[in-house]
């Protein structure tokens, strides 16, 4: 049994991880300022919840005390949000990470995993992306994620931390909400389809992404927490699929069991055209993970949306 602090634990990936960690017998503490998370995500979960910002040094200092591992997911996501308000993203993602690491250091908590992003590769056209490829972020969000991972890795060299800096690609699954301006593509499309609205496609549908089901991400994070896995370089957390948006629409229609309407529009600034991971490092550090396939993951996600709609209509 481990004591795990999850920053951003009231968010999409964080609350899924909290549930899986509890189910595996671990103790969970959460630090989240609810700027993009939801307290009700944690309903029914026996967690020690601290509502506070990563920028609140005292609250962070208290949250790190006595834990075995930190999974640092707390951040303001979304490329467009960071283009609109780059300072806010920088504060939460870069300064927030450094604050957490510094407080962890003072409390002698030395196993830290963080969530970086495939967006750090930015203008690098190489496919698939290897972790040693050059990075060239195209948005303030991507820069702030580079800061997140590089600060975390530097603490390994400077203070003897055991760290894992994961570069998440496109994570999706139950609990990822639609209905806000910065929502990700899969929940936005499922929500539109279930409510009879067209799906907006940015670009011509040929853009591709390496989608990873949230359950698979949680399995990786928990396995790493349990074994205190550490690595001196960033690690792609994805499984090397490159699904075009057009293919995603076809898979989504199969999961929904009805056809959807499409509306095409201009590509968004800061969005990279293609994204696909090389994952040899992940496979060797966390062996034996069998990723959930897109068709199955989409079925679970559609089920969650349908159950949520039913609950609300009761
Ligand atoms: P999310 O927005 O659902 O969760 C992030 C959580 O962090 C939210 O609950 C939010 O309230 C909290 N938070 C934000 N600023 C904070 C602050 N200053 N102090 C404390 N808490 C704060 O996002 P998610 O999809 O669950 O992503 C989790 C992590 O993974 C993020 O770091 C994100 O950048 C990274 N990531 C996600 C994806 C993806 O596809 N979902 C891809 C790449 C990287």
mmCIF file of C-alpha atoms and ligand atoms in Angstrom:
data_model
loop_
_atom_site.group_PDB
_atom_site.id
_atom_site.type_symbol
_atom_site.label_atom_id
_atom_site.label_comp_id
_atom_site.label_asym_id
_atom_site.label_seq_id
_atom_site.Cartn_x
_atom_site.Cartn_y
_atom_site.Cartn_z
ATOM 1 C CA UNK A 1 0.000 0.000 0.000
ATOM 2 C CA UNK A 2 1.373 3.410 -0.989
ATOM 3 C CA UNK A 3 0.340 6.933 -0.107
ATOM 4 C CA UNK A 4 -0.070 8.771 -3.387
ATOM 5 C CA UNK A 5 -0.608 12.490 -3.891
ATOM 6 C CA UNK A 6 -2.433 13.263 -7.136
ATOM 7 C CA UNK A 7 -2.315 16.917 -8.136
ATOM 8 C CA UNK A 8 -5.186 17.788 -10.455
ATOM 9 C CA UNK A 9 -6.980 14.772 -8.998
ATOM 10 C CA UNK A 10 -10.441 16.281 -9.492
ATOM 11 C CA UNK A 11 -9.819 16.477 -13.238
ATOM 12 C CA UNK A 12 -10.437 13.954 -15.977
ATOM 13 C CA UNK A 13 -7.354 11.730 -15.721
ATOM 14 C CA UNK A 14 -6.850 12.469 -12.015
ATOM 15 C CA UNK A 15 -10.209 11.195 -10.762
ATOM 16 C CA UNK A 16 -9.940 8.055 -12.891
ATOM 17 C CA UNK A 17 -6.495 7.476 -11.361
ATOM 18 C CA UNK A 18 -7.792 8.132 -7.841
ATOM 19 C CA UNK A 19 -10.496 5.487 -8.307
ATOM 20 C CA UNK A 20 -8.038 2.918 -9.698
ATOM 21 C CA UNK A 21 -5.484 3.650 -6.956
ATOM 22 C CA UNK A 22 -8.095 3.148 -4.220
ATOM 23 C CA UNK A 23 -9.268 -0.071 -5.877
ATOM 24 C CA UNK A 24 -5.646 -1.294 -5.799
ATOM 25 C CA UNK A 25 -5.505 -0.633 -2.034
ATOM 26 C CA UNK A 26 -3.548 2.629 -1.997
ATOM 27 C CA UNK A 27 -4.199 5.754 0.051
ATOM 28 C CA UNK A 28 -4.961 8.841 -2.034
ATOM 29 C CA UNK A 29 -4.546 12.532 -1.319
ATOM 30 C CA UNK A 30 -5.632 15.104 -3.874
ATOM 31 C CA UNK A 31 -4.624 18.713 -4.396
ATOM 32 C CA UNK A 32 -6.783 20.590 -6.899
ATOM 33 C CA UNK A 33 -7.986 24.182 -7.099
ATOM 34 C CA UNK A 34 -11.074 23.128 -9.102
ATOM 35 C CA UNK A 35 -10.221 25.655 -11.816
ATOM 36 C CA UNK A 36 -10.947 22.958 -14.377
ATOM 37 C CA UNK A 37 -11.882 20.006 -12.168
ATOM 38 C CA UNK A 38 -15.076 18.996 -10.394
ATOM 39 C CA UNK A 39 -15.563 18.112 -6.746
ATOM 40 C CA UNK A 40 -18.365 15.722 -7.719
ATOM 41 C CA UNK A 41 -15.857 13.664 -9.749
ATOM 42 C CA UNK A 42 -14.716 12.442 -6.331
ATOM 43 C CA UNK A 43 -18.160 11.585 -4.957
ATOM 44 C CA UNK A 44 -18.046 8.221 -3.213
ATOM 45 C CA UNK A 45 -14.228 8.053 -3.264
ATOM 46 C CA UNK A 46 -12.446 7.862 0.078
ATOM 47 C CA UNK A 47 -9.742 10.461 -0.645
ATOM 48 C CA UNK A 48 -8.101 13.223 1.395
ATOM 49 C CA UNK A 49 -9.154 16.187 -0.752
ATOM 50 C CA UNK A 50 -7.353 19.543 -0.449
ATOM 51 C CA UNK A 51 -8.863 22.387 -2.440
ATOM 52 C CA UNK A 52 -5.839 24.596 -3.125
ATOM 53 C CA UNK A 53 -3.683 25.910 -5.920
ATOM 54 C CA UNK A 54 -0.261 24.578 -6.850
ATOM 55 C CA UNK A 55 0.819 28.189 -6.418
ATOM 56 C CA UNK A 56 -0.126 28.174 -2.719
ATOM 57 C CA UNK A 57 3.223 27.178 -1.226
ATOM 58 C CA UNK A 58 1.882 26.384 2.227
ATOM 59 C CA UNK A 59 -0.960 24.220 0.989
ATOM 60 C CA UNK A 60 1.426 22.393 -1.346
ATOM 61 C CA UNK A 61 3.925 21.934 1.493
ATOM 62 C CA UNK A 62 1.229 20.364 3.634
ATOM 63 C CA UNK A 63 -0.123 18.181 0.790
ATOM 64 C CA UNK A 64 3.243 16.569 0.013
ATOM 65 C CA UNK A 65 3.953 15.595 3.640
ATOM 66 C CA UNK A 66 4.273 11.862 4.216
ATOM 67 C CA UNK A 67 3.402 10.629 0.723
ATOM 68 C CA UNK A 68 5.416 7.941 -1.107
ATOM 69 C CA UNK A 69 4.834 9.196 -4.649
ATOM 70 C CA UNK A 70 3.417 12.234 -6.373
ATOM 71 C CA UNK A 71 1.530 12.030 -9.650
ATOM 72 C CA UNK A 72 1.541 15.590 -10.903
ATOM 73 C CA UNK A 73 -1.406 16.092 -13.249
ATOM 74 C CA UNK A 74 -2.534 19.525 -12.051
ATOM 75 C CA UNK A 75 -2.315 22.011 -14.918
ATOM 76 C CA UNK A 76 -4.363 24.228 -17.147
ATOM 77 C CA UNK A 77 -4.774 22.204 -20.322
ATOM 78 C CA UNK A 78 -5.668 23.336 -23.834
ATOM 79 C CA UNK A 79 -3.636 25.021 -26.546
ATOM 80 C CA UNK A 80 -6.313 27.659 -27.356
ATOM 81 C CA UNK A 81 -6.675 28.593 -23.670
ATOM 82 C CA UNK A 82 -2.931 29.237 -23.440
ATOM 83 C CA UNK A 83 -2.975 31.345 -26.602
ATOM 84 C CA UNK A 84 -5.734 33.461 -25.051
ATOM 85 C CA UNK A 85 -4.071 33.761 -21.635
ATOM 86 C CA UNK A 86 -0.409 32.635 -21.770
ATOM 87 C CA UNK A 87 0.565 33.982 -18.351
ATOM 88 C CA UNK A 88 -2.149 32.063 -16.550
ATOM 89 C CA UNK A 89 -1.071 28.797 -18.224
ATOM 90 C CA UNK A 90 2.552 29.544 -17.391
ATOM 91 C CA UNK A 91 1.797 30.224 -13.731
ATOM 92 C CA UNK A 92 -0.242 27.051 -13.213
ATOM 93 C CA UNK A 93 1.885 24.726 -15.338
ATOM 94 C CA UNK A 94 5.468 25.963 -15.010
ATOM 95 C CA UNK A 95 5.548 27.862 -11.710
ATOM 96 C CA UNK A 96 3.065 25.378 -10.233
ATOM 97 C CA UNK A 97 5.371 22.475 -11.099
ATOM 98 C CA UNK A 98 8.438 24.160 -9.636
ATOM 99 C CA UNK A 99 6.539 25.018 -6.453
ATOM 100 C CA UNK A 100 5.474 21.385 -6.092
ATOM 101 C CA UNK A 101 8.977 20.028 -6.713
ATOM 102 C CA UNK A 102 10.533 22.464 -4.292
ATOM 103 C CA UNK A 103 8.039 21.568 -1.571
ATOM 104 C CA UNK A 104 8.538 17.855 -2.277
ATOM 105 C CA UNK A 105 12.305 18.346 -1.894
ATOM 106 C CA UNK A 106 11.881 20.037 1.463
ATOM 107 C CA UNK A 107 9.587 17.241 2.652
ATOM 108 C CA UNK A 108 11.953 14.483 1.416
ATOM 109 C CA UNK A 109 9.400 13.138 -1.033
ATOM 110 C CA UNK A 110 11.521 12.066 -3.941
ATOM 111 C CA UNK A 111 9.380 9.992 -6.325
ATOM 112 C CA UNK A 112 7.549 12.303 -8.717
ATOM 113 C CA UNK A 113 5.783 11.581 -11.988
ATOM 114 C CA UNK A 114 4.514 14.393 -14.141
ATOM 115 C CA UNK A 115 2.293 14.854 -17.169
ATOM 116 C CA UNK A 116 4.015 16.502 -20.082
ATOM 117 C CA UNK A 117 2.501 16.511 -23.529
ATOM 118 C CA UNK A 118 3.130 15.441 -27.120
ATOM 119 C CA UNK A 119 2.588 19.107 -27.981
ATOM 120 C CA UNK A 120 6.242 19.760 -27.018
ATOM 121 C CA UNK A 121 7.310 18.210 -30.367
ATOM 122 C CA UNK A 122 5.349 20.980 -32.100
ATOM 123 C CA UNK A 123 6.961 21.882 -35.405
ATOM 124 C CA UNK A 124 9.073 18.727 -35.579
ATOM 125 C CA UNK A 125 7.532 16.746 -38.473
ATOM 126 C CA UNK A 126 9.182 13.393 -37.585
ATOM 127 C CA UNK A 127 6.760 10.485 -37.284
ATOM 128 C CA UNK A 128 6.580 8.569 -35.054
ATOM 129 C CA UNK A 129 8.091 10.828 -32.402
ATOM 130 C CA UNK A 130 11.065 9.519 -30.486
ATOM 131 C CA UNK A 131 11.822 11.171 -27.131
ATOM 132 C CA UNK A 132 15.265 12.226 -28.412
ATOM 133 C CA UNK A 133 13.786 14.122 -31.363
ATOM 134 C CA UNK A 134 14.146 17.890 -31.139
ATOM 135 C CA UNK A 135 11.272 19.824 -29.632
ATOM 136 C CA UNK A 136 9.791 23.073 -30.974
ATOM 137 C CA UNK A 137 6.595 24.026 -29.121
ATOM 138 C CA UNK A 138 4.005 25.956 -31.109
ATOM 139 C CA UNK A 139 1.960 27.336 -28.212
ATOM 140 C CA UNK A 140 2.436 28.726 -24.704
ATOM 141 C CA UNK A 141 0.767 25.541 -23.402
ATOM 142 C CA UNK A 142 3.419 23.372 -25.061
ATOM 143 C CA UNK A 143 6.225 25.556 -23.657
ATOM 144 C CA UNK A 144 4.731 25.265 -20.177
ATOM 145 C CA UNK A 145 4.605 21.463 -20.512
ATOM 146 C CA UNK A 146 8.236 21.438 -21.596
ATOM 147 C CA UNK A 147 9.010 23.395 -18.432
ATOM 148 C CA UNK A 148 6.976 20.848 -16.425
ATOM 149 C CA UNK A 149 8.976 17.887 -17.699
ATOM 150 C CA UNK A 150 12.368 19.561 -17.696
ATOM 151 C CA UNK A 151 12.044 20.866 -14.144
ATOM 152 C CA UNK A 152 10.962 17.403 -13.026
ATOM 153 C CA UNK A 153 13.912 15.726 -14.759
ATOM 154 C CA UNK A 154 16.358 18.349 -13.501
ATOM 155 C CA UNK A 155 15.332 17.494 -9.933
ATOM 156 C CA UNK A 156 16.607 13.987 -10.603
ATOM 157 C CA UNK A 157 20.070 15.344 -11.421
ATOM 158 C CA UNK A 158 20.096 18.183 -8.876
ATOM 159 C CA UNK A 159 18.524 16.540 -5.834
ATOM 160 C CA UNK A 160 18.608 12.784 -6.480
ATOM 161 C CA UNK A 161 14.864 12.488 -7.122
ATOM 162 C CA UNK A 162 13.415 9.405 -8.821
ATOM 163 C CA UNK A 163 11.299 10.895 -11.569
ATOM 164 C CA UNK A 164 9.223 9.982 -14.580
ATOM 165 C CA UNK A 165 8.215 12.687 -17.031
ATOM 166 C CA UNK A 166 5.519 11.220 -19.239
ATOM 167 C CA UNK A 167 4.545 12.844 -22.499
ATOM 168 C CA UNK A 168 0.841 12.087 -22.778
ATOM 169 C CA UNK A 169 -0.589 12.093 -26.273
ATOM 170 C CA UNK A 170 -4.396 12.328 -26.694
ATOM 171 C CA UNK A 171 -6.011 10.733 -23.671
ATOM 172 C CA UNK A 172 -9.761 10.036 -23.799
ATOM 173 C CA UNK A 173 -12.377 8.084 -21.884
ATOM 174 C CA UNK A 174 -15.203 8.228 -19.351
ATOM 175 C CA UNK A 175 -15.256 11.366 -17.218
ATOM 176 C CA UNK A 176 -13.762 13.642 -19.882
ATOM 177 C CA UNK A 177 -16.298 16.393 -20.142
ATOM 178 C CA UNK A 178 -17.659 18.255 -23.114
ATOM 179 C CA UNK A 179 -19.610 21.470 -23.030
ATOM 180 C CA UNK A 180 -16.806 23.901 -22.313
ATOM 181 C CA UNK A 181 -14.921 25.940 -24.848
ATOM 182 C CA UNK A 182 -11.615 24.105 -24.280
ATOM 183 C CA UNK A 183 -12.990 20.562 -24.338
ATOM 184 C CA UNK A 184 -11.076 17.870 -26.255
ATOM 185 C CA UNK A 185 -12.265 16.438 -29.561
ATOM 186 C CA UNK A 186 -13.708 13.053 -28.493
ATOM 187 C CA UNK A 187 -16.038 14.296 -25.724
ATOM 188 C CA UNK A 188 -17.038 17.295 -27.823
ATOM 189 C CA UNK A 189 -18.002 15.057 -30.733
ATOM 190 C CA UNK A 190 -19.836 12.462 -28.626
ATOM 191 C CA UNK A 191 -21.788 15.213 -26.888
ATOM 192 C CA UNK A 192 -22.676 16.827 -30.240
ATOM 193 C CA UNK A 193 -23.723 13.518 -31.798
ATOM 194 C CA UNK A 194 -25.904 12.489 -28.836
ATOM 195 C CA UNK A 195 -27.601 15.889 -28.926
ATOM 196 C CA UNK A 196 -28.240 15.837 -32.691
ATOM 197 C CA UNK A 197 -25.713 18.538 -33.528
ATOM 198 C CA UNK A 198 -23.081 18.352 -36.308
ATOM 199 C CA UNK A 199 -19.470 17.466 -35.492
ATOM 200 C CA UNK A 200 -17.095 20.338 -36.283
ATOM 201 C CA UNK A 201 -13.925 19.081 -37.955
ATOM 202 C CA UNK A 202 -10.937 21.478 -37.834
ATOM 203 C CA UNK A 203 -9.158 20.967 -41.182
ATOM 204 C CA UNK A 204 -10.053 18.320 -43.772
ATOM 205 C CA UNK A 205 -10.086 15.281 -41.455
ATOM 206 C CA UNK A 206 -6.596 14.105 -42.420
ATOM 207 C CA UNK A 207 -4.974 15.302 -39.166
ATOM 208 C CA UNK A 208 -4.026 12.324 -37.038
ATOM 209 C CA UNK A 209 -3.585 11.600 -33.354
ATOM 210 C CA UNK A 210 -2.297 8.798 -31.128
ATOM 211 C CA UNK A 211 -5.299 8.251 -28.828
ATOM 212 C CA UNK A 212 -4.798 6.496 -25.491
ATOM 213 C CA UNK A 213 -7.639 5.239 -23.316
ATOM 214 C CA UNK A 214 -7.613 6.726 -19.809
ATOM 215 C CA UNK A 215 -7.733 3.279 -18.155
ATOM 216 C CA UNK A 216 -4.475 2.397 -19.895
ATOM 217 C CA UNK A 217 -2.858 5.652 -18.731
ATOM 218 C CA UNK A 218 -3.937 4.910 -15.136
ATOM 219 C CA UNK A 219 -2.511 1.386 -15.344
ATOM 220 C CA UNK A 220 0.861 2.803 -16.422
ATOM 221 C CA UNK A 221 0.882 5.483 -13.707
ATOM 222 C CA UNK A 222 -0.058 3.039 -10.953
ATOM 223 C CA UNK A 223 2.480 0.471 -12.025
ATOM 224 C CA UNK A 224 5.167 3.195 -11.981
ATOM 225 C CA UNK A 225 4.063 4.422 -8.546
ATOM 226 C CA UNK A 226 4.081 0.897 -7.114
ATOM 227 C CA UNK A 227 7.609 0.189 -8.396
ATOM 228 C CA UNK A 228 9.038 3.713 -7.984
ATOM 229 C CA UNK A 229 10.032 3.637 -11.630
ATOM 230 C CA UNK A 230 12.462 6.362 -12.646
ATOM 231 C CA UNK A 231 14.058 7.425 -15.927
ATOM 232 C CA UNK A 232 16.390 10.309 -16.781
ATOM 233 C CA UNK A 233 14.617 11.233 -20.044
ATOM 234 C CA UNK A 234 11.023 12.043 -21.007
ATOM 235 C CA UNK A 235 8.871 8.990 -21.839
ATOM 236 C CA UNK A 236 6.094 8.976 -24.443
ATOM 237 C CA UNK A 237 2.918 7.545 -22.943
ATOM 238 C CA UNK A 238 1.054 6.275 -26.010
ATOM 239 C CA UNK A 239 1.011 3.143 -28.125
ATOM 240 C CA UNK A 240 1.966 4.264 -31.608
ATOM 241 C CA UNK A 241 -1.423 4.457 -33.314
ATOM 242 C CA UNK A 242 -2.062 7.284 -35.766
ATOM 243 C CA UNK A 243 -5.804 7.604 -36.176
ATOM 244 C CA UNK A 244 -6.952 10.295 -38.604
ATOM 245 C CA UNK A 245 -9.944 12.366 -37.605
ATOM 246 C CA UNK A 246 -11.822 10.742 -40.523
ATOM 247 C CA UNK A 247 -11.058 7.268 -39.077
ATOM 248 C CA UNK A 248 -12.078 8.475 -35.632
ATOM 249 C CA UNK A 249 -15.440 9.589 -37.030
ATOM 250 C CA UNK A 250 -15.965 6.125 -38.558
ATOM 251 C CA UNK A 251 -15.109 4.417 -35.227
ATOM 252 C CA UNK A 252 -17.351 6.818 -33.374
ATOM 253 C CA UNK A 253 -20.295 6.082 -35.655
ATOM 254 C CA UNK A 254 -19.777 2.372 -34.981
ATOM 255 C CA UNK A 255 -19.780 2.997 -31.205
ATOM 256 C CA UNK A 256 -22.826 5.268 -31.400
ATOM 257 C CA UNK A 257 -24.625 2.936 -33.824
ATOM 258 C CA UNK A 258 -25.946 5.861 -35.874
ATOM 259 C CA UNK A 259 -24.483 8.203 -38.543
ATOM 260 C CA UNK A 260 -23.269 11.664 -37.579
ATOM 261 C CA UNK A 261 -23.386 14.983 -39.462
ATOM 262 C CA UNK A 262 -20.110 16.775 -40.174
ATOM 263 C CA UNK A 263 -19.179 20.422 -40.618
ATOM 264 C CA UNK A 264 -15.634 21.277 -41.747
ATOM 265 C CA UNK A 265 -13.830 24.473 -40.724
ATOM 266 C CA UNK A 266 -10.343 26.032 -40.750
ATOM 267 C CA UNK A 267 -7.505 24.317 -38.793
ATOM 268 C CA UNK A 268 -6.829 25.930 -35.368
ATOM 269 C CA UNK A 269 -3.612 27.899 -34.807
ATOM 270 C CA UNK A 270 -1.081 26.051 -32.668
ATOM 271 C CA UNK A 271 -2.508 22.616 -33.519
ATOM 272 C CA UNK A 272 0.020 20.124 -34.880
ATOM 273 C CA UNK A 273 -1.120 18.181 -37.984
ATOM 274 C CA UNK A 274 0.068 14.712 -36.931
ATOM 275 C CA UNK A 275 1.044 13.056 -33.717
ATOM 276 C CA UNK A 276 2.244 9.501 -33.172
ATOM 277 C CA UNK A 277 4.476 8.078 -30.450
ATOM 278 C CA UNK A 278 7.382 5.721 -30.513
ATOM 279 C CA UNK A 279 7.097 3.813 -27.266
ATOM 280 C CA UNK A 280 10.108 1.572 -26.758
ATOM 281 C CA UNK A 281 11.045 3.427 -23.571
ATOM 282 C CA UNK A 282 7.540 2.977 -22.148
ATOM 283 C CA UNK A 283 7.464 -0.716 -23.112
ATOM 284 C CA UNK A 284 10.772 -1.401 -21.395
ATOM 285 C CA UNK A 285 10.089 0.656 -18.260
ATOM 286 C CA UNK A 286 6.507 -0.532 -17.755
ATOM 287 C CA UNK A 287 6.329 -3.959 -19.402
ATOM 288 C CA UNK A 288 3.188 -5.988 -19.952
ATOM 289 C CA UNK A 289 0.640 -3.213 -20.510
ATOM 290 C CA UNK A 290 -1.978 -4.150 -23.094
ATOM 291 C CA UNK A 291 -3.606 -0.911 -24.239
ATOM 292 C CA UNK A 292 -7.373 -0.761 -24.609
ATOM 293 C CA UNK A 293 -8.192 -0.538 -28.324
ATOM 294 C CA UNK A 294 -9.926 2.558 -29.714
ATOM 295 C CA UNK A 295 -13.182 0.768 -30.610
ATOM 296 C CA UNK A 296 -13.572 -0.606 -27.072
ATOM 297 C CA UNK A 297 -12.486 2.644 -25.413
ATOM 298 C CA UNK A 298 -14.988 4.616 -27.477
ATOM 299 C CA UNK A 299 -17.781 2.222 -26.495
ATOM 300 C CA UNK A 300 -17.004 2.785 -22.782
ATOM 301 C CA UNK A 301 -16.881 6.540 -23.379
ATOM 302 C CA UNK A 302 -20.197 6.634 -25.261
ATOM 303 C CA UNK A 303 -21.751 4.497 -22.467
ATOM 304 C CA UNK A 304 -20.558 7.014 -19.869
ATOM 305 C CA UNK A 305 -22.082 9.908 -21.812
ATOM 306 C CA UNK A 306 -25.380 8.065 -22.207
ATOM 307 C CA UNK A 307 -25.507 7.213 -18.492
ATOM 308 C CA UNK A 308 -24.727 10.847 -17.628
ATOM 309 C CA UNK A 309 -27.565 12.086 -19.871
ATOM 310 C CA UNK A 310 -29.964 9.542 -18.294
ATOM 311 C CA UNK A 311 -28.933 10.563 -14.759
ATOM 312 C CA UNK A 312 -29.496 14.236 -15.538
ATOM 313 C CA UNK A 313 -32.929 13.608 -17.048
ATOM 314 C CA UNK A 314 -34.148 11.709 -13.956
HETATM 315 P P1 LIG B 1 -8.063 18.330 -16.474
HETATM 316 O O1 LIG B 1 -8.151 19.784 -16.792
HETATM 317 O O2 LIG B 1 -9.313 17.545 -16.474
HETATM 318 O O3 LIG B 1 -7.318 18.139 -15.082
HETATM 319 C C1 LIG B 1 -6.361 19.025 -14.606
HETATM 320 C C2 LIG B 1 -6.721 19.389 -13.186
HETATM 321 O O4 LIG B 1 -5.744 20.313 -12.687
HETATM 322 C C3 LIG B 1 -8.085 20.069 -13.051
HETATM 323 O O5 LIG B 1 -8.876 19.365 -12.122
HETATM 324 C C4 LIG B 1 -7.760 21.487 -12.567
HETATM 325 O O6 LIG B 1 -8.748 22.013 -11.700
HETATM 326 C C5 LIG B 1 -6.425 21.265 -11.880
HETATM 327 N N1 LIG B 1 -5.620 22.479 -11.832
HETATM 328 C C6 LIG B 1 -5.390 23.401 -12.806
HETATM 329 N N2 LIG B 1 -4.620 24.391 -12.353
HETATM 330 C C7 LIG B 1 -4.351 24.104 -11.062
HETATM 331 C C8 LIG B 1 -3.618 24.775 -10.047
HETATM 332 N N3 LIG B 1 -2.996 25.942 -10.274
HETATM 333 N N4 LIG B 1 -3.568 24.222 -8.827
HETATM 334 C C9 LIG B 1 -4.201 23.031 -8.571
HETATM 335 N N5 LIG B 1 -4.901 22.361 -9.486
HETATM 336 C C10 LIG B 1 -4.976 22.893 -10.725
HETATM 337 O O7 LIG B 1 -7.005 17.726 -17.509
HETATM 338 P P2 LIG B 1 -6.619 16.207 -17.809
HETATM 339 O O8 LIG B 1 -7.046 15.915 -19.203
HETATM 340 O O9 LIG B 1 -7.043 15.311 -16.708
HETATM 341 O O10 LIG B 1 -5.034 16.326 -17.847
HETATM 342 C C11 LIG B 1 -4.217 15.992 -16.754
HETATM 343 C C12 LIG B 1 -2.781 16.336 -17.084
HETATM 344 O O11 LIG B 1 -2.357 15.668 -18.257
HETATM 345 C C13 LIG B 1 -2.535 17.828 -17.354
HETATM 346 O O12 LIG B 1 -1.295 18.167 -16.789
HETATM 347 C C14 LIG B 1 -2.467 17.924 -18.857
HETATM 348 O O13 LIG B 1 -1.657 19.013 -19.283
HETATM 349 C C15 LIG B 1 -1.814 16.590 -19.190
HETATM 350 N N6 LIG B 1 -2.142 16.129 -20.543
HETATM 351 C C16 LIG B 1 -3.409 15.706 -20.819
HETATM 352 C C17 LIG B 1 -3.687 15.259 -22.111
HETATM 353 C C18 LIG B 1 -5.064 14.753 -22.459
HETATM 354 O O14 LIG B 1 -5.236 14.302 -23.593
HETATM 355 N N7 LIG B 1 -6.052 14.783 -21.562
HETATM 356 C C19 LIG B 1 -2.696 15.277 -23.102
HETATM 357 C C20 LIG B 1 -1.418 15.745 -22.771
HETATM 358 C C21 LIG B 1 -1.142 16.138 -21.479
#
